[in-house]
C-alpha atoms as one frame of an Amber mdcrd trajectory, in Angstrom:
protein
 102.464 -74.505 108.176 102.765 -73.902 111.903  99.740 -72.956 114.008  99.794
 -69.777 116.015  99.394 -70.028 119.763  95.698 -69.072 119.584  95.074 -71.522
 116.715  96.588 -74.338 118.718  94.432 -73.377 121.698  91.286 -73.786 119.620
  91.701 -77.543 119.293  91.454 -78.316 123.039  88.312 -76.139 123.134  86.761
 -78.154 120.316  87.629 -81.445 122.010  86.120 -80.234 125.266  82.941 -79.195
 123.445  82.676 -82.702 121.965  82.918 -84.187 125.448  80.544 -81.650 126.946
  77.774 -82.266 124.427  78.158 -86.025 124.781  77.686 -85.639 128.529  74.823
 -83.225 127.935  73.175 -85.782 125.655  73.086 -88.147 128.611  71.696 -85.364
 130.840  68.995 -84.518 128.274  68.132 -88.199 128.021  67.638 -88.317 131.794
  65.287 -85.309 131.571  63.407 -87.115 128.777  62.806 -90.282 130.798  59.264
 -89.160 131.885  58.269 -89.008 128.216  59.773 -92.469 127.615  57.790 -93.887
 130.541  54.596 -92.241 129.259  55.067 -93.626 125.741  56.188 -97.133 126.700
  54.032-100.019 125.493  54.671-103.751 125.672  55.729-105.581 122.526  58.898
-105.523 120.452  57.711-103.028 117.834  56.118-100.654 120.336  59.172-100.928
 122.586  61.524-100.170 119.696  59.357 -97.213 118.712  59.460 -95.660 122.188
  63.174 -96.327 122.630  64.045 -94.929 119.196  62.114 -91.691 119.805  63.800
 -91.429 123.209  67.291 -91.818 121.722  66.840 -89.617 118.663  64.808 -86.842
 120.263  67.255 -86.497 123.134  69.725 -85.491 120.425  67.079 -83.421 118.620
  66.396 -81.334 121.737  70.130 -80.765 122.110  70.661 -79.806 118.473  69.867
 -76.045 118.723  72.344 -75.618 121.583  74.989 -77.504 119.595  74.429 -75.452
 116.450  74.476 -72.088 118.222  77.535 -73.012 120.293  79.263 -74.371 117.196
  78.523 -71.159 115.338  79.954 -69.130 118.238  83.065 -71.319 118.213  83.615
 -70.925 114.452  83.011 -67.196 114.616  85.277 -66.440 117.560  88.104 -68.823
 116.720  87.867 -68.210 113.001  88.564 -64.454 113.207  91.726 -63.414 111.410
  93.411 -61.676 113.082  91.864 -62.487 116.484  90.277 -59.418 118.060  89.407
 -61.070 121.375  91.823 -62.761 123.722  91.878 -66.563 123.523  90.751 -66.973
 127.122  87.808 -64.615 126.636  86.742 -66.468 123.497  86.847 -69.769 125.344
  84.739 -68.372 128.208  82.128 -67.039 125.774  81.829 -70.363 123.930  81.647
 -72.427 127.135  79.117 -70.033 128.723  76.948 -70.122 125.608  76.918 -73.927
 125.535  76.276 -74.245 129.278  73.395 -71.743 129.357  71.698 -73.127 126.270
  71.753 -76.739 127.426  70.495 -75.755 130.888  67.644 -73.840 129.216  66.702
 -76.903 127.138  66.713 -79.100 130.249  64.559 -76.592 132.120  62.027 -76.563
 129.269  61.872 -80.374 129.324  61.367 -80.449 133.094  58.582 -77.859 132.881
  57.006 -79.700 129.956  56.903 -82.987 131.868  55.116 -81.211 134.738  52.608
 -79.565 132.368  51.865 -82.925 130.724  51.372 -84.578 134.101  49.024 -81.868
 135.339  47.126 -80.822 132.211  47.681 -83.475 129.552  49.300 -81.318 126.854
  52.843 -80.211 126.183  54.383 -76.844 126.937  52.904 -74.496 124.356  51.892
 -70.933 123.717  48.744 -71.333 125.828  50.850 -72.003 128.929  53.338 -69.313
 127.933  50.510 -66.819 127.569  48.967 -67.732 130.918  52.305 -67.257 132.653
  53.078 -63.968 130.907  49.605 -62.449 131.286  48.799 -60.667 134.557  46.586
 -62.938 136.616  47.268 -65.945 134.399  49.368 -67.813 136.981  46.682 -67.324
 139.595  44.051 -68.713 137.232  46.090 -71.935 137.048  46.037 -72.248 140.820
  49.779 -71.621 141.218  50.994 -69.740 144.261  53.662 -67.141 144.948  56.371
 -69.805 145.279  56.510 -70.418 141.514  59.330 -67.906 140.754  61.398 -69.299
 143.635  60.823 -72.886 142.483  61.839 -71.986 138.929  64.927 -70.181 140.177
  66.032 -73.150 142.278  65.450 -75.540 139.359  67.475 -73.420 136.947  70.296
 -73.088 139.497  70.362 -76.856 139.984  70.519 -77.453 136.239  73.337 -74.919
 135.855  75.257 -76.747 138.576  74.745 -80.061 136.760  75.899 -78.595 133.450
  78.866 -76.871 135.095  79.892 -80.218 136.570  79.733 -81.842 133.123  81.829
 -79.022 131.637  84.366 -79.222 134.476  84.744 -82.990 134.045  85.159 -82.517
 130.279  88.011 -80.058 130.887  89.727 -81.868 133.766  92.639 -84.100 132.740
  92.028 -86.446 135.672  88.853 -87.668 133.900  90.444 -88.180 130.476  90.233
 -91.948 130.854  86.450 -91.778 131.382  85.711 -90.073 128.068  85.545 -92.151
 124.866  87.843 -91.505 121.949  86.782 -88.728 119.608  86.027 -91.208 116.835
  82.886 -92.307 118.702  81.160 -89.183 117.431  81.624 -90.367 113.852  79.769
 -93.578 114.731  77.156 -92.056 117.050  75.655 -89.619 114.547  75.083 -92.177
 111.731  73.705 -94.632 114.298  71.177 -92.072 115.515  70.210 -91.297 111.904
  69.559 -94.993 111.232  67.499 -95.290 114.420  65.526 -92.201 113.383  64.818
 -93.724 109.969  63.574 -96.888 111.646  61.392 -94.867 114.007  59.777 -92.913
 111.144  59.222 -96.075 109.105  57.536 -97.638 112.117  55.212 -94.646 112.418
  54.457 -94.649 108.683  53.467 -98.319 108.755  51.464 -97.843 111.960  49.620
 -94.884 110.465  48.889 -96.779 107.259  47.320 -99.600 109.259  45.699 -97.282
 111.829  47.544 -99.046 114.634  45.940 -96.928 117.354  48.038 -98.121 120.278
  51.278 -97.445 118.418  50.126 -94.046 117.165  49.301 -92.799 120.663  52.968
 -93.056 121.608  53.914 -90.190 119.300  52.235 -87.542 121.446  54.278 -88.451
 124.515  57.340 -86.510 123.301  57.219 -82.714 122.860  57.674 -81.342 119.346
  57.436 -84.810 117.832  57.089 -84.530 114.047  55.647 -87.727 112.529  55.705
 -88.565 108.845  52.888 -90.356 107.039  52.723 -92.146 103.693  49.157 -93.394
 103.407  49.018 -93.010  99.645  52.334 -94.814  99.209  51.140 -97.572 101.545
  48.067 -98.098  99.376  50.271 -98.380  96.300  52.276-101.054  98.094  49.095
-102.980  98.773  49.072-102.467 102.535  45.676-102.793 104.152  44.384 -99.546
 105.655  42.312-100.487 108.689  39.278 -98.571 109.841  35.769 -99.025 111.236
  35.195-102.497 112.715  38.826-103.500 112.109  40.124-100.848 114.487  41.139
-102.122 117.927  39.251-100.683 120.873  41.413 -98.637 123.219  40.793 -99.187
 126.881  42.239 -98.228 130.232  45.734 -96.880 130.521  46.782 -97.903 127.002
  45.763 -94.406 125.861  46.572 -90.859 127.037  42.863 -90.119 126.575  40.350
 -91.104 129.224  37.244 -91.041 127.046  34.606 -91.753 128.061  35.511 -91.372
 131.699  33.152 -94.172 132.697  31.562 -97.055 130.780  28.431 -95.997 128.938
  25.277 -97.411 130.511  22.371 -97.677 128.063  18.770 -98.635 128.688  17.758
 -99.300 125.079  14.432 -97.571 124.329  11.504 -99.793 123.390  10.750 -97.451
 120.492  14.101 -95.888 119.501  14.094 -92.507 117.793  15.690 -91.932 114.407
  18.172 -89.077 113.960  18.564 -86.779 110.941  21.472 -84.371 111.342  21.850
 -81.659 108.666  24.848 -79.313 108.650  25.418 -76.390 106.296  28.954 -75.328
 105.449  29.524 -71.734 106.658  25.854 -71.386 107.635  25.734 -68.388 109.918
  22.969 -67.357 112.298  21.287 -64.595 110.312  20.742 -66.753 107.225  17.841
 -68.443 109.031  14.970 -66.166 107.994  11.561 -66.823 106.374  12.874 -65.249
 103.158  16.228 -67.033 102.869  15.475 -70.415 104.442  11.699 -70.878 104.510
  11.722 -74.682 105.001  14.136 -74.553 107.927  12.294 -71.537 109.350   9.021
 -73.461 109.227  10.712 -76.327 111.075  11.994 -73.886 113.706   8.436 -72.621
 114.247   7.334 -76.091 115.376  10.624 -77.076 117.080  13.182 -75.469 119.394
  15.320 -72.716 117.902  18.419 -71.545 119.767  19.001 -67.887 118.981  22.433
 -67.441 120.597  24.086 -70.668 119.565  27.831 -70.862 118.904  29.912 -73.353
 117.002  32.876 -74.931 118.758  35.185 -73.510 116.089  35.591 -70.914 113.343
  36.387 -73.675 110.828  34.931 -77.012 109.773  37.388 -79.196 111.670  36.726
 -77.794 115.132  33.069 -77.064 114.435  32.141 -80.622 113.464  34.423 -82.140
 116.107  32.781 -80.153 118.908  29.243 -81.057 117.831  29.912 -84.824 117.637
  32.163 -85.216 120.675  30.819 -82.536 122.988  34.426 -81.501 123.666  36.510
 -78.395 122.998  38.597 -78.112 119.848  42.081 -78.645 121.361  41.136 -82.285
 121.987  40.968 -82.807 118.216  44.657 -83.602 117.836  44.622 -86.405 120.406
  41.476 -87.978 118.968  42.968 -87.837 115.479  46.189 -89.503 116.601  44.257
 -92.249 118.367  41.654 -92.737 115.610  39.045 -92.450 118.355  35.436 -92.024
 117.287  32.768 -90.363 119.463  30.732 -92.370 121.965  27.605 -91.177 120.157
  28.515 -93.320 117.144  29.315 -96.258 119.446  25.860 -95.999 121.024  24.183
 -95.906 117.614  26.150 -98.901 116.343  25.452-100.897 119.495  21.719-100.352
 118.895  22.038-101.516 115.263  21.150 -98.172 113.681  21.198 -98.054 109.902
  23.790 -95.459 108.906  23.590 -93.050 106.009  26.507 -90.593 106.201  26.752
 -88.094 103.336  28.893 -85.072 102.502  29.290 -82.914  99.425  32.906 -82.437
 100.508  35.347 -85.222 101.514  35.612 -87.363 104.622  39.413 -87.436 104.417
  39.968 -83.688 104.821  39.359 -82.673 107.483  40.129 -86.184 108.690  36.630
 -87.174 109.754  37.201 -90.685 108.403  39.811 -91.038 111.158  37.861 -89.260
 113.899  34.090 -88.673 113.836  33.291 -91.556 111.453  36.273 -93.786 112.188
  33.959 -96.612 113.287  31.421 -96.240 110.512  31.684 -98.878 107.790  33.021
 -97.669 104.438  29.810 -98.707 102.709  27.829 -96.217 104.806  30.055 -93.244
 103.907  29.153 -91.300 100.771  31.232 -88.252  99.794  32.144 -86.168  96.731
  35.880 -86.781  96.714  35.991 -87.508  92.977  35.234 -83.939  91.917  36.245
 -82.053  95.064  38.990 -80.077  93.309  36.852 -79.154  90.336  36.726 -75.417
  89.648  33.141 -75.652  88.403  30.884 -73.128  90.107  27.973 -75.562  90.112
  29.652 -78.562  91.747  28.486 -77.634  95.269  24.762 -77.366  94.632  24.800
 -80.326  92.245  26.481 -82.530  94.851  23.972 -81.348  97.440  21.114 -82.363
  95.150  22.754 -85.684  94.324  23.210 -86.635  97.976  19.742 -85.394  98.856
  18.421 -87.763  96.178  20.355 -90.561  97.864  18.999 -89.642 101.304  15.421
 -89.582 100.041  15.995 -92.989  98.466  17.502 -94.252 101.720  14.474 -93.057
 103.698  12.010 -94.706 101.348  13.821 -98.052 100.908  15.421 -98.621 104.305
  14.805-101.600 106.561  11.865-100.359 108.607  12.553-102.795 111.433  15.666
-100.835 112.415  16.154 -97.205 113.473  18.337 -94.982 111.295  20.908 -92.213
 111.586  21.336 -89.831 108.645  24.014 -87.128 108.488  24.395 -84.683 105.618
  26.982 -81.958 105.122  25.847 -79.423 102.504  28.367 -77.494 100.389  26.110
 -74.976  98.617  27.165 -72.268 101.071  30.875 -73.017 100.726  32.910 -70.258
  99.102  32.237 -69.611  96.099  28.586 -69.954  97.176  26.866 -72.236  94.698
  23.267 -72.118  93.502  21.420 -72.868  90.262  19.512 -70.444  88.117  16.152
 -69.668  89.637  17.328 -69.889  93.270  18.249 -66.229  93.668  16.225 -64.399
  96.321  18.671 -61.491  96.749  19.697 -59.268  93.874  21.991 -57.889  92.716
  24.697 -60.374  93.585  28.301 -60.865  92.545  28.521 -62.920  89.366  32.245
 -62.742  88.630  33.899 -65.084  91.159  37.401 -64.985  89.714  40.222 -64.158
  92.091  41.003 -61.093  90.005  37.510 -59.721  90.550  37.557 -60.440  94.262
  40.931 -58.785  94.575  39.603 -55.587  93.062  37.395 -52.954  94.656  34.243
 -55.079  94.870  31.190 -54.539  97.063  31.094 -57.068  99.947  27.298 -56.809
 100.120  27.080 -58.259  96.610  29.140 -61.267  97.704  26.931 -61.578 100.785
  23.858 -61.613  98.545  25.385 -64.438  96.541  25.976 -66.331  99.784  22.350
 -65.833 100.857  21.177 -67.195  97.509  23.280 -70.308  98.076  21.782 -70.635
 101.566  18.345 -70.482  99.971  19.260 -73.378  97.683  20.615 -75.351 100.639
  17.268 -74.834 102.337  15.412 -76.336  99.368  17.346 -79.576  99.927  16.587
 -79.501 103.641  12.934 -79.124 102.678  13.116 -82.185 100.429  14.459 -84.305
 103.291  11.785 -83.012 105.675   9.109 -83.766 103.084  10.473 -87.298 102.679
  10.220 -87.831 106.440   6.594 -86.702 106.310   5.796 -88.948 103.348   7.307
 -92.053 104.961   5.626 -91.317 108.272   9.000 -91.094 110.046   8.576 -87.490
 111.234   6.810 -88.541 114.413   9.758 -90.779 115.412  12.716 -88.697 114.202
  14.973 -86.158 115.883  15.969 -83.489 113.360  18.956 -81.171 113.818  19.802
 -78.308 111.466  22.888 -76.184 112.131  26.119 -74.852 110.610  29.685 -75.986
 111.140  30.690 -72.305 111.564  29.735 -68.897 110.205  31.021 -66.637 107.445
  32.135 -63.011 107.468  31.736 -60.460 104.702  33.999 -57.618 105.842  31.594
 -56.549 108.586  34.582 -56.423 110.938  37.451 -56.399 108.487  37.595 -60.083
 107.476  36.208 -62.226 104.705  35.301 -65.887 105.065  36.153 -67.838 108.206
  39.060 -69.479 110.026  40.605 -66.092 110.770  38.894 -64.579 113.819  36.282
 -65.350 116.463  33.998 -62.562 115.315  30.309 -63.336 115.813  29.851 -63.577
 112.057  32.341 -66.473 111.957  31.156 -68.456 115.008  27.468 -67.637 115.643
  25.349 -70.270 113.873  21.697 -71.380 113.839  20.551 -74.460 115.717  17.108
 -75.947 115.186  16.297 -79.039 117.233  13.101 -80.983 116.605  12.325 -83.741
 119.119   9.065 -85.701 118.797   6.573 -84.647 121.457   8.329 -81.393 122.367
   6.620 -78.020 122.352   7.978 -75.264 120.057  10.052 -72.544 121.692  12.838
 -70.043 121.043  15.770 -70.012 123.457  17.623 -66.715 123.838  20.502 -67.964
 126.014  24.093 -68.917 125.253  24.377 -72.450 123.879  27.196 -74.329 122.196
  27.877 -77.162 119.767  29.297 -79.131 122.720  25.728 -79.255 124.087  24.316
 -81.267 121.170  25.638 -84.718 122.130  24.622 -84.398 125.820  21.140 -83.575
 124.508  20.963 -86.584 122.180  22.431 -89.236 124.474  19.544 -89.381 127.000
  17.105 -89.622 124.083  19.052 -92.699 122.931  18.745 -94.340 126.341  22.120
 -93.337 127.830  21.937 -93.137 131.635  25.348 -91.594 132.310  25.793 -88.020
 133.404  27.015 -85.821 130.562  30.266 -85.223 132.500  31.263 -88.811 131.687
  31.633 -88.089 127.954  31.313 -84.333 127.364  31.872 -80.822 128.696  28.438
 -79.768 127.442  24.931 -79.578 128.893  21.606 -81.146 127.954  19.754 -78.426
 126.041  16.465 -79.909 127.230  17.485 -79.657 130.876  17.562 -76.727 133.268
  21.264 -75.955 132.831  22.266 -72.476 131.700  25.667 -71.411 130.470  27.537
 -68.274 131.397  30.043 -68.719 128.549  30.935 -70.725 125.449  34.338 -71.830
 124.123  35.316 -71.594 120.449  38.596 -72.880 118.995  40.702 -72.835 115.876
  43.976 -74.559 115.063  46.022 -72.680 117.643  43.693 -70.526 119.782  40.629
 -70.681 121.962  38.147 -67.924 122.646  36.046 -67.730 125.797  32.833 -65.815
 125.123  30.537 -64.761 127.945  27.657 -62.306 128.147  29.969 -59.277 128.133
  33.443 -60.186 126.883  35.418 -62.306 124.459  38.863 -63.482 125.611  41.098
 -65.123 122.988  44.287 -66.908 124.040  46.798 -69.060 122.126  46.702 -72.763
 122.894  48.513 -74.612 120.098  52.213 -75.351 119.922  52.512 -73.306 116.711
  51.071 -70.143 118.223  53.906 -68.829 120.394  53.749 -65.411 118.779  49.990
 -65.048 119.170  48.801 -62.489 121.684  45.930 -62.531 124.115  43.032 -60.471
 122.803  40.178 -59.138 124.896  37.138 -57.460 123.375  33.489 -56.984 124.157
  31.091 -59.808 123.348  30.364 -57.971 120.076  34.070 -57.656 119.128  34.492
 -54.007 120.075  37.554 -52.577 121.813  37.495 -52.273 125.602  38.364 -49.043
 127.356  39.432 -50.722 130.638  40.983 -54.105 129.656  42.495 -54.759 133.104
  39.093 -54.665 134.776  37.559 -56.815 132.033  40.322 -59.399 132.356  39.678
 -59.704 136.073  36.035 -60.442 135.258  36.771 -63.276 132.817  39.901 -64.671
 134.504  38.009 -67.359 136.467  36.732 -68.752 133.163  40.317 -69.325 132.097
  40.892 -71.608 135.058  37.669 -73.477 134.291  38.788 -73.970 130.687  42.095
 -75.436 131.877  40.169 -77.997 133.907  37.888 -78.860 130.988  40.926 -79.423
 128.769  42.262 -82.063 131.173  39.015 -83.818 132.139  39.398 -86.502 129.485
  43.140 -87.094 129.837  44.244 -90.372 131.364  45.962 -90.091 134.733  44.940
 -86.487 135.362  42.867 -85.344 138.300  39.232 -84.737 137.446  37.158 -82.155
 139.212
């Protein structure tokens, strides 16, 4: 069978595309060099890991352009009969390939600049700032940005046009390898990719912190883990004291920013930290939580306190680190615990860490409590997936029993730190018979019943009953402190990881919006020797650690380890920051500005409401009022990144 003239012309086009994408692979690799430099670590394994990501991800970034251009080629040259002239088809395919590769290179160049300046990769947060009126100004960028981008794109188009011209020119035929190289290159890259993923899997299984930090250097890196498989193979999973300490420029985090200076108190204070799952602000009443209310009457109660997140992960992270939620991902990758735990361990505190949930999800065993010994961690992982409606309150009682026993049998020559995470108020809101203080309440908690036309106030009543039971366990711990005589030497904190909504503003539960019901939580802080008071000013979970550290003898300024303020000082806030997996919300006295920040949130929109979640009649004027806070947030999100400028 003889090829037509147009069919014969397709083969040179295909050969030129092979050459062009090989040359473009080299160009993409050059644009990826900043990420290679950032990820590079000494050592054969670490060096292989960085080099393998560099080689495979240079191809990965090029893959969409190759697939789209290949599809255009097959479509245009596969038409029978051809409806477009051969020359026009060739121009379309070449133009498509050239534009797409130049766009990929431009994204990589911009990403490397964003990483250098702000410490995170190009994501929807940056996209939103650029696309929102006033967003560029809030980042401190001038009017030359469009011109700079235009010049960069033009330069990249010239580079790609040169590669395409050399691929087409016969005078350079001798410089291009034979076509069979592509049949060796692809399998070789696949093998390198397999080796790279195996290296990450083994590093993750052994919590090799220095190796794991390299993964974040490359945009869109998708690691694979196999911790369960590693355990089955008998590999040791390191944690706590076995974890290496990360120092200096071996980490993309700069946390703390300065060494922690501690003047150990002669009479150190104990700490009891009690957190209720989904415990929102208005549950703290004399009727619902009488024991906690009584504590608040003789302590400091913060009436306008906000969690750092609308879910457990960001809420607990913000209260232990004093940092905003977007830092979570870096701390998880580096297995970096908070300096608060380091200070407690250095002073030989006895640890009693309890949860009626699990420490492995969210991954608090690899973040907040990464440097706490396994023997001091007590969770309820064995029955976590049980569908029993009484598991939550029973686990709360069980762990409260253990805490009371700990308080009465501990070594009294050492100070202690107790943390408890209560699950009674977790959906489906658990409580035993006899603990109901609000009736009627929803008794049928099947999904079928909740999917029907049910009354949200009945579900809310059930929640309040579970909060009442939670309070009884708080009361038991407070009574134990009184009985052992430890009350006079113990800091007590009672708060919630986040709130809970019951269709007040169209949502149920949490993790969905930044409505007050989902993020406004109680905070009761009892410090020996302090006078009781109620504070009606904005406060945040990020303020808890800066409040505790001076009481533990830390001399550093809070800026060295946190973005929060000492609640016992004279600082006042004009806004708080709340985060979820892919967004942050800036809440001030008047407005609430929500912007996307995570890499998976490109389609999220900026949302601006009143402080109380109502629509705004003049959004442009409101945005101008809160825009400076956006710039401040950008600075706070880079303050603890290595190599970035600190303000």
